[in-house]
Structures are given as structure tokens and as C-alpha cells.
């Protein structure tokens, strides 16, 4: 996703791009604000920009092999964590819903929590980032990069994390792996553990 596809937010885009140019990219960001303001889209666009091999002055190129994979959300150095539903037929981890996730993000990256749950559940269920995800987070975060200089993990709605996962994330933020950027994308940052918030660079995303 290129920055140009995101509605407004010019100040935030330029701030992120300048951080990269100044070699001041944080190992952990917290993008927070109301639902529907483009937080997830901005995180993906910045990750794509960082990984792009032929950047323009203010955006990723959209044409290099890295961008082509980012545009389909299939880049091997891009990882997602997001709330899922409890399902007795399969493990309650993000990877088991990754195709539904990609479809939803590519369809409309401004979707809400309830819209996401409606797309994966036949009934009214609550979603969570369950304890099983903690193993997956640790595994992905310790992978070597495959194609890019950085690997990026985007955690959508970390406030819905099970305590086991939250504590695993805290340990990772205390000793961040090299060349890894974690983007936490939150609708309600006050519900995130204060110890996690204190280890992130906050970026408030205002309405359009």
C-alpha cells in the first residue's frame, strides 16, 4: 500500500518518511486513534516504504519486487497479529485466518473490529489475541529477514491481547531483535499495558 492511497494524514506521512531519512526509525510504534482514521493503512504503507528498493522522495515505488509483494500482503518479512475467534476446529492464531485477513485489508483497510469479526464468524462472538499467539509472535520475531533489511510485525488491536501474549510482547520490547519494527495499531491505547505503551513511540492519528 502506497502512502498516496491513504486519505489525508499528510503530516503523519511526512513525519514517518523523515524519520526514515534521518535514520531515526523506532523499533516499536504505537499508532492510536479512533476506528476508521487509517491507522492500519499507515502502518502497512510505512512498512512498505521502509522495504521498498526504489523509493521516491515521498513514497514507495509500487513497482519493485518488494512493493509487489506488499501490495498483496504476502511479503515474507511482513507479519500480522490480530484478534480471532475461538474455534474448536483449528488453533486460535492469526495465521489460520490470514487469507480472510488479507482479503479484508485489501478490500478496505479502514474496517472496524466488529466488521472484521463479522467476516470470520457466523454468529455473535468476541475476538481476542489468544495465548496460543504468544508462541507464534516469538517465532516470527526471531526469524531472520528473508528479503528486506527489516522485518515488520503489525499487531492490530493489541488492547485485545490475552495477558500471556501481552507479557510476551513486553519481553520482546524490552530486548528488541535487530532490524525488527513492531507496529501496534490501537483503537484504545489506554487499555494497553502501561509497561508496553512506555516502550513504544506513540503516533496519534487524528480523524480526516
PDB file of C-alpha atoms in Angstrom:
ATOM      1  CA  UNK A   1       0.000   0.000   0.000  1.00  0.00           C
ATOM      2  CA  UNK A   2       1.477   3.334  -1.043  1.00  0.00           C
ATOM      3  CA  UNK A   3       1.111   6.472   1.060  1.00  0.00           C
ATOM      4  CA  UNK A   4      -0.683   8.150  -1.826  1.00  0.00           C
ATOM      5  CA  UNK A   5      -3.603   5.730  -1.442  1.00  0.00           C
ATOM      6  CA  UNK A   6      -4.273   6.879   2.119  1.00  0.00           C
ATOM      7  CA  UNK A   7      -6.737   9.723   2.525  1.00  0.00           C
ATOM      8  CA  UNK A   8      -5.204  12.813   4.133  1.00  0.00           C
ATOM      9  CA  UNK A   9      -2.766  12.399   7.058  1.00  0.00           C
ATOM     10  CA  UNK A  10      -0.065  14.336   5.189  1.00  0.00           C
ATOM     11  CA  UNK A  11       1.644  15.481   8.384  1.00  0.00           C
ATOM     12  CA  UNK A  12       1.922  11.923   9.707  1.00  0.00           C
ATOM     13  CA  UNK A  13       3.183  10.604   6.363  1.00  0.00           C
ATOM     14  CA  UNK A  14       5.906  13.233   6.164  1.00  0.00           C
ATOM     15  CA  UNK A  15       6.888  12.664   9.796  1.00  0.00           C
ATOM     16  CA  UNK A  16       7.349   8.935   9.176  1.00  0.00           C
ATOM     17  CA  UNK A  17       9.236   9.432   5.917  1.00  0.00           C
ATOM     18  CA  UNK A  18      11.558  11.988   7.539  1.00  0.00           C
ATOM     19  CA  UNK A  19      12.266   9.595  10.411  1.00  0.00           C
ATOM     20  CA  UNK A  20      13.455   7.036   7.878  1.00  0.00           C
ATOM     21  CA  UNK A  21      15.595   9.572   6.014  1.00  0.00           C
ATOM     22  CA  UNK A  22      17.161  10.683   9.290  1.00  0.00           C
ATOM     23  CA  UNK A  23      17.828   7.076  10.332  1.00  0.00           C
ATOM     24  CA  UNK A  24      15.521   7.514  13.328  1.00  0.00           C
ATOM     25  CA  UNK A  25      13.062   4.695  12.734  1.00  0.00           C
ATOM     26  CA  UNK A  26      11.860   3.354  16.083  1.00  0.00           C
ATOM     27  CA  UNK A  27      11.915  -0.361  16.840  1.00  0.00           C
ATOM     28  CA  UNK A  28       8.340  -0.047  18.097  1.00  0.00           C
ATOM     29  CA  UNK A  29       5.484   2.282  17.175  1.00  0.00           C
ATOM     30  CA  UNK A  30       2.036   2.726  18.675  1.00  0.00           C
ATOM     31  CA  UNK A  31      -0.401   4.125  16.120  1.00  0.00           C
ATOM     32  CA  UNK A  32      -3.544   5.060  18.024  1.00  0.00           C
ATOM     33  CA  UNK A  33      -6.784   6.903  17.397  1.00  0.00           C
ATOM     34  CA  UNK A  34     -10.455   6.337  16.679  1.00  0.00           C
ATOM     35  CA  UNK A  35     -11.598   3.498  14.420  1.00  0.00           C
ATOM     36  CA  UNK A  36     -11.631   4.331  10.734  1.00  0.00           C
ATOM     37  CA  UNK A  37      -8.918   7.027  10.661  1.00  0.00           C
ATOM     38  CA  UNK A  38      -6.429   4.951   8.676  1.00  0.00           C
ATOM     39  CA  UNK A  39      -4.044   3.674  11.361  1.00  0.00           C
ATOM     40  CA  UNK A  40      -3.668   0.210   9.862  1.00  0.00           C
ATOM     41  CA  UNK A  41      -3.236   1.615   6.356  1.00  0.00           C
ATOM     42  CA  UNK A  42      -0.497   3.960   7.568  1.00  0.00           C
ATOM     43  CA  UNK A  43       1.365   1.138   9.307  1.00  0.00           C
ATOM     44  CA  UNK A  44       1.297  -1.002   6.166  1.00  0.00           C
ATOM     45  CA  UNK A  45       2.313   1.916   3.951  1.00  0.00           C
ATOM     46  CA  UNK A  46       5.252   2.810   6.185  1.00  0.00           C
ATOM     47  CA  UNK A  47       6.396  -0.823   6.331  1.00  0.00           C
ATOM     48  CA  UNK A  48       6.199  -0.982   2.535  1.00  0.00           C
ATOM     49  CA  UNK A  49       8.145   2.275   2.215  1.00  0.00           C
ATOM     50  CA  UNK A  50      10.899   1.015   4.525  1.00  0.00           C
ATOM     51  CA  UNK A  51      11.233  -2.192   2.495  1.00  0.00           C
ATOM     52  CA  UNK A  52      10.965  -0.586  -0.967  1.00  0.00           C
ATOM     53  CA  UNK A  53      14.145  -0.910  -3.043  1.00  0.00           C
ATOM     54  CA  UNK A  54      13.403   2.035  -5.324  1.00  0.00           C
ATOM     55  CA  UNK A  55      11.847   4.707  -3.103  1.00  0.00           C
ATOM     56  CA  UNK A  56      10.726   8.047  -4.477  1.00  0.00           C
ATOM     57  CA  UNK A  57      11.098  11.229  -2.441  1.00  0.00           C
ATOM     58  CA  UNK A  58       7.767  10.782  -0.655  1.00  0.00           C
ATOM     59  CA  UNK A  59       6.555   7.248  -1.270  1.00  0.00           C
ATOM     60  CA  UNK A  60       7.398   3.666  -2.105  1.00  0.00           C
ATOM     61  CA  UNK A  61       7.704   2.951  -5.816  1.00  0.00           C
ATOM     62  CA  UNK A  62       4.905   0.384  -6.009  1.00  0.00           C
ATOM     63  CA  UNK A  63       6.771  -1.498  -8.731  1.00  0.00           C
ATOM     64  CA  UNK A  64       9.816  -3.224  -7.223  1.00  0.00           C
ATOM     65  CA  UNK A  65       9.523  -6.905  -6.188  1.00  0.00           C
ATOM     66  CA  UNK A  66       9.199  -5.884  -2.534  1.00  0.00           C
ATOM     67  CA  UNK A  67       6.334  -3.480  -3.239  1.00  0.00           C
ATOM     68  CA  UNK A  68       4.575  -6.004  -5.436  1.00  0.00           C
ATOM     69  CA  UNK A  69       4.520  -8.462  -2.524  1.00  0.00           C
ATOM     70  CA  UNK A  70       3.482  -5.782  -0.048  1.00  0.00           C
ATOM     71  CA  UNK A  71       0.609  -4.781  -2.300  1.00  0.00           C
ATOM     72  CA  UNK A  72      -0.703  -8.347  -1.919  1.00  0.00           C
ATOM     73  CA  UNK A  73       0.314  -8.523   1.781  1.00  0.00           C
ATOM     74  CA  UNK A  74       2.435 -11.608   1.077  1.00  0.00           C
ATOM     75  CA  UNK A  75       5.935 -10.260   1.688  1.00  0.00           C
ATOM     76  CA  UNK A  76       7.886 -12.841   3.756  1.00  0.00           C
ATOM     77  CA  UNK A  77       9.194 -10.137   6.106  1.00  0.00           C
ATOM     78  CA  UNK A  78       5.728  -8.758   6.873  1.00  0.00           C
ATOM     79  CA  UNK A  79       3.863 -10.411   9.736  1.00  0.00           C
ATOM     80  CA  UNK A  80       0.397  -9.757  11.141  1.00  0.00           C
ATOM     81  CA  UNK A  81      -1.169 -10.391  14.537  1.00  0.00           C
ATOM     82  CA  UNK A  82      -4.862  -9.644  15.047  1.00  0.00           C
ATOM     83  CA  UNK A  83      -7.888 -10.767  17.078  1.00  0.00           C
ATOM     84  CA  UNK A  84      -9.506 -14.030  16.036  1.00  0.00           C
ATOM     85  CA  UNK A  85     -12.359 -16.113  17.396  1.00  0.00           C
ATOM     86  CA  UNK A  86     -12.141 -19.278  19.455  1.00  0.00           C
ATOM     87  CA  UNK A  87     -12.678 -22.232  17.155  1.00  0.00           C
ATOM     88  CA  UNK A  88     -12.597 -25.885  18.289  1.00  0.00           C
ATOM     89  CA  UNK A  89     -11.730 -26.983  14.744  1.00  0.00           C
ATOM     90  CA  UNK A  90      -8.486 -25.034  14.457  1.00  0.00           C
ATOM     91  CA  UNK A  91      -5.923 -23.269  16.587  1.00  0.00           C
ATOM     92  CA  UNK A  92      -6.893 -19.722  17.524  1.00  0.00           C
ATOM     93  CA  UNK A  93      -3.955 -17.928  15.896  1.00  0.00           C
ATOM     94  CA  UNK A  94      -3.738 -15.237  13.247  1.00  0.00           C
ATOM     95  CA  UNK A  95      -2.060 -17.471  10.658  1.00  0.00           C
ATOM     96  CA  UNK A  96      -5.177 -19.645  10.488  1.00  0.00           C
ATOM     97  CA  UNK A  97      -7.171 -16.608   9.374  1.00  0.00           C
ATOM     98  CA  UNK A  98      -4.504 -14.933   7.250  1.00  0.00           C
ATOM     99  CA  UNK A  99      -6.299 -15.300   3.921  1.00  0.00           C
ATOM    100  CA  UNK A 100      -9.504 -13.799   5.312  1.00  0.00           C
ATOM    101  CA  UNK A 101      -7.372 -11.012   6.816  1.00  0.00           C
ATOM    102  CA  UNK A 102      -5.625 -10.244   3.531  1.00  0.00           C
ATOM    103  CA  UNK A 103      -8.935 -10.182   1.700  1.00  0.00           C
ATOM    104  CA  UNK A 104     -10.448  -7.803   4.250  1.00  0.00           C
ATOM    105  CA  UNK A 105      -7.486  -5.417   4.310  1.00  0.00           C
ATOM    106  CA  UNK A 106      -7.210  -5.328   0.523  1.00  0.00           C
ATOM    107  CA  UNK A 107     -10.943  -4.733   0.233  1.00  0.00           C
ATOM    108  CA  UNK A 108     -10.975  -1.837   2.714  1.00  0.00           C
ATOM    109  CA  UNK A 109      -8.169  -1.157   5.232  1.00  0.00           C
ATOM    110  CA  UNK A 110     -10.461   1.185   7.203  1.00  0.00           C
ATOM    111  CA  UNK A 111     -12.645  -1.632   8.560  1.00  0.00           C
ATOM    112  CA  UNK A 112     -13.638  -1.819  12.213  1.00  0.00           C
ATOM    113  CA  UNK A 113     -13.250  -4.553  14.811  1.00  0.00           C
ATOM    114  CA  UNK A 114     -16.920  -5.552  14.500  1.00  0.00           C
ATOM    115  CA  UNK A 115     -16.697  -5.654  10.705  1.00  0.00           C
ATOM    116  CA  UNK A 116     -13.668  -7.916  10.933  1.00  0.00           C
ATOM    117  CA  UNK A 117     -15.393 -10.320  13.333  1.00  0.00           C
ATOM    118  CA  UNK A 118     -18.489 -10.397  11.127  1.00  0.00           C
ATOM    119  CA  UNK A 119     -16.315 -11.509   8.211  1.00  0.00           C
ATOM    120  CA  UNK A 120     -14.922 -14.547  10.085  1.00  0.00           C
ATOM    121  CA  UNK A 121     -17.788 -15.561  12.383  1.00  0.00           C
ATOM    122  CA  UNK A 122     -21.260 -16.855  11.612  1.00  0.00           C
ATOM    123  CA  UNK A 123     -22.565 -15.728  14.981  1.00  0.00           C
ATOM    124  CA  UNK A 124     -22.013 -13.006  17.523  1.00  0.00           C
ATOM    125  CA  UNK A 125     -18.614 -13.885  19.021  1.00  0.00           C
ATOM    126  CA  UNK A 126     -15.897 -11.884  20.708  1.00  0.00           C
ATOM    127  CA  UNK A 127     -12.421 -11.813  19.257  1.00  0.00           C
ATOM    128  CA  UNK A 128      -9.136 -11.920  21.109  1.00  0.00           C
ATOM    129  CA  UNK A 129      -5.425 -12.365  20.573  1.00  0.00           C
ATOM    130  CA  UNK A 130      -5.252 -15.644  22.455  1.00  0.00           C
ATOM    131  CA  UNK A 131      -2.466 -17.255  24.479  1.00  0.00           C
ATOM    132  CA  UNK A 132      -1.549 -19.558  21.575  1.00  0.00           C
ATOM    133  CA  UNK A 133      -0.447 -16.483  19.642  1.00  0.00           C
ATOM    134  CA  UNK A 134       2.430 -15.825  22.047  1.00  0.00           C
ATOM    135  CA  UNK A 135       4.390 -18.755  20.610  1.00  0.00           C
ATOM    136  CA  UNK A 136       3.772 -17.519  17.074  1.00  0.00           C
ATOM    137  CA  UNK A 137       4.871 -13.979  17.960  1.00  0.00           C
ATOM    138  CA  UNK A 138       8.134 -15.221  19.438  1.00  0.00           C
ATOM    139  CA  UNK A 139       8.765 -17.489  16.453  1.00  0.00           C
ATOM    140  CA  UNK A 140       8.174 -14.753  13.866  1.00  0.00           C
ATOM    141  CA  UNK A 141      10.039 -12.053  15.719  1.00  0.00           C
ATOM    142  CA  UNK A 142      13.163 -14.219  15.885  1.00  0.00           C
ATOM    143  CA  UNK A 143      13.187 -15.113  12.195  1.00  0.00           C
ATOM    144  CA  UNK A 144      15.990 -13.752  10.079  1.00  0.00           C
ATOM    145  CA  UNK A 145      14.901 -11.369   7.359  1.00  0.00           C
ATOM    146  CA  UNK A 146      14.320 -13.071   4.028  1.00  0.00           C
ATOM    147  CA  UNK A 147      14.411 -10.255   1.504  1.00  0.00           C
ATOM    148  CA  UNK A 148      14.355  -6.856   3.242  1.00  0.00           C
ATOM    149  CA  UNK A 149      16.702  -5.089   5.621  1.00  0.00           C
ATOM    150  CA  UNK A 150      13.856  -5.054   8.152  1.00  0.00           C
ATOM    151  CA  UNK A 151      11.116  -7.410   9.189  1.00  0.00           C
ATOM    152  CA  UNK A 152       7.877  -5.737  10.240  1.00  0.00           C
ATOM    153  CA  UNK A 153       5.197  -7.052  12.573  1.00  0.00           C
ATOM    154  CA  UNK A 154       1.850  -5.282  12.645  1.00  0.00           C
ATOM    155  CA  UNK A 155      -0.264  -6.004  15.720  1.00  0.00           C
ATOM    156  CA  UNK A 156      -3.817  -4.833  15.169  1.00  0.00           C
ATOM    157  CA  UNK A 157      -5.737  -4.028  18.366  1.00  0.00           C
ATOM    158  CA  UNK A 158      -3.136  -5.048  20.978  1.00  0.00           C
ATOM    159  CA  UNK A 159      -5.617  -3.983  23.660  1.00  0.00           C
ATOM    160  CA  UNK A 160      -7.425  -7.256  22.915  1.00  0.00           C
ATOM    161  CA  UNK A 161      -4.378  -9.331  23.767  1.00  0.00           C
ATOM    162  CA  UNK A 162      -4.552 -12.163  26.260  1.00  0.00           C
ATOM    163  CA  UNK A 163      -2.261 -11.456  29.237  1.00  0.00           C
ATOM    164  CA  UNK A 164       0.123 -14.245  28.173  1.00  0.00           C
ATOM    165  CA  UNK A 165       0.593 -12.554  24.810  1.00  0.00           C
ATOM    166  CA  UNK A 166       0.903  -9.117  26.355  1.00  0.00           C
ATOM    167  CA  UNK A 167       3.684 -10.311  28.643  1.00  0.00           C
ATOM    168  CA  UNK A 168       5.466 -11.981  25.721  1.00  0.00           C
ATOM    169  CA  UNK A 169       5.263  -8.742  23.759  1.00  0.00           C
ATOM    170  CA  UNK A 170       6.624  -6.815  26.736  1.00  0.00           C
ATOM    171  CA  UNK A 171       9.668  -9.084  26.918  1.00  0.00           C
ATOM    172  CA  UNK A 172      10.278  -8.600  23.201  1.00  0.00           C
ATOM    173  CA  UNK A 173      10.046  -4.821  23.531  1.00  0.00           C
ATOM    174  CA  UNK A 174      12.485  -4.901  26.443  1.00  0.00           C
ATOM    175  CA  UNK A 175      15.059  -6.638  24.232  1.00  0.00           C
ATOM    176  CA  UNK A 176      14.004  -5.878  20.642  1.00  0.00           C
ATOM    177  CA  UNK A 177      15.548  -8.074  17.951  1.00  0.00           C
ATOM    178  CA  UNK A 178      17.830  -6.358  15.473  1.00  0.00           C
ATOM    179  CA  UNK A 179      16.263  -4.931  12.306  1.00  0.00           C
ATOM    180  CA  UNK A 180      12.723  -5.542  13.547  1.00  0.00           C
ATOM    181  CA  UNK A 181       9.944  -2.969  13.677  1.00  0.00           C
ATOM    182  CA  UNK A 182       6.767  -3.640  15.612  1.00  0.00           C
ATOM    183  CA  UNK A 183       3.696  -1.569  14.793  1.00  0.00           C
ATOM    184  CA  UNK A 184       0.920  -1.690  17.382  1.00  0.00           C
ATOM    185  CA  UNK A 185      -2.326  -0.311  15.922  1.00  0.00           C
ATOM    186  CA  UNK A 186      -4.820   0.557  18.634  1.00  0.00           C
ATOM    187  CA  UNK A 187      -8.368   1.913  18.877  1.00  0.00           C
ATOM    188  CA  UNK A 188      -7.946   2.424  22.632  1.00  0.00           C
ATOM    189  CA  UNK A 189      -4.361   2.816  23.779  1.00  0.00           C
ATOM    190  CA  UNK A 190      -5.436   3.333  27.394  1.00  0.00           C
ATOM    191  CA  UNK A 191      -6.340  -0.363  27.571  1.00  0.00           C
ATOM    192  CA  UNK A 192      -2.806  -1.451  26.657  1.00  0.00           C
ATOM    193  CA  UNK A 193      -0.450  -2.315  29.493  1.00  0.00           C
ATOM    194  CA  UNK A 194       1.366   0.878  30.594  1.00  0.00           C
ATOM    195  CA  UNK A 195       4.670  -1.016  30.502  1.00  0.00           C
ATOM    196  CA  UNK A 196       4.062  -1.793  26.818  1.00  0.00           C
ATOM    197  CA  UNK A 197       2.996   1.762  25.995  1.00  0.00           C
ATOM    198  CA  UNK A 198       6.128   3.150  27.619  1.00  0.00           C
ATOM    199  CA  UNK A 199       8.290   1.091  25.266  1.00  0.00           C
ATOM    200  CA  UNK A 200       6.684   2.340  22.073  1.00  0.00           C
ATOM    201  CA  UNK A 201       6.856   5.577  20.142  1.00  0.00           C
ATOM    202  CA  UNK A 202       3.294   6.927  20.164  1.00  0.00           C
ATOM    203  CA  UNK A 203       1.825   8.352  16.983  1.00  0.00           C
ATOM    204  CA  UNK A 204      -1.665   9.797  17.410  1.00  0.00           C
ATOM    205  CA  UNK A 205      -3.737   9.527  14.238  1.00  0.00           C
ATOM    206  CA  UNK A 206      -6.495  12.124  14.105  1.00  0.00           C
ATOM    207  CA  UNK A 207      -9.700  11.969  12.105  1.00  0.00           C
ATOM    208  CA  UNK A 208      -9.707  13.061   8.496  1.00  0.00           C
TER     209      UNK A 208
END
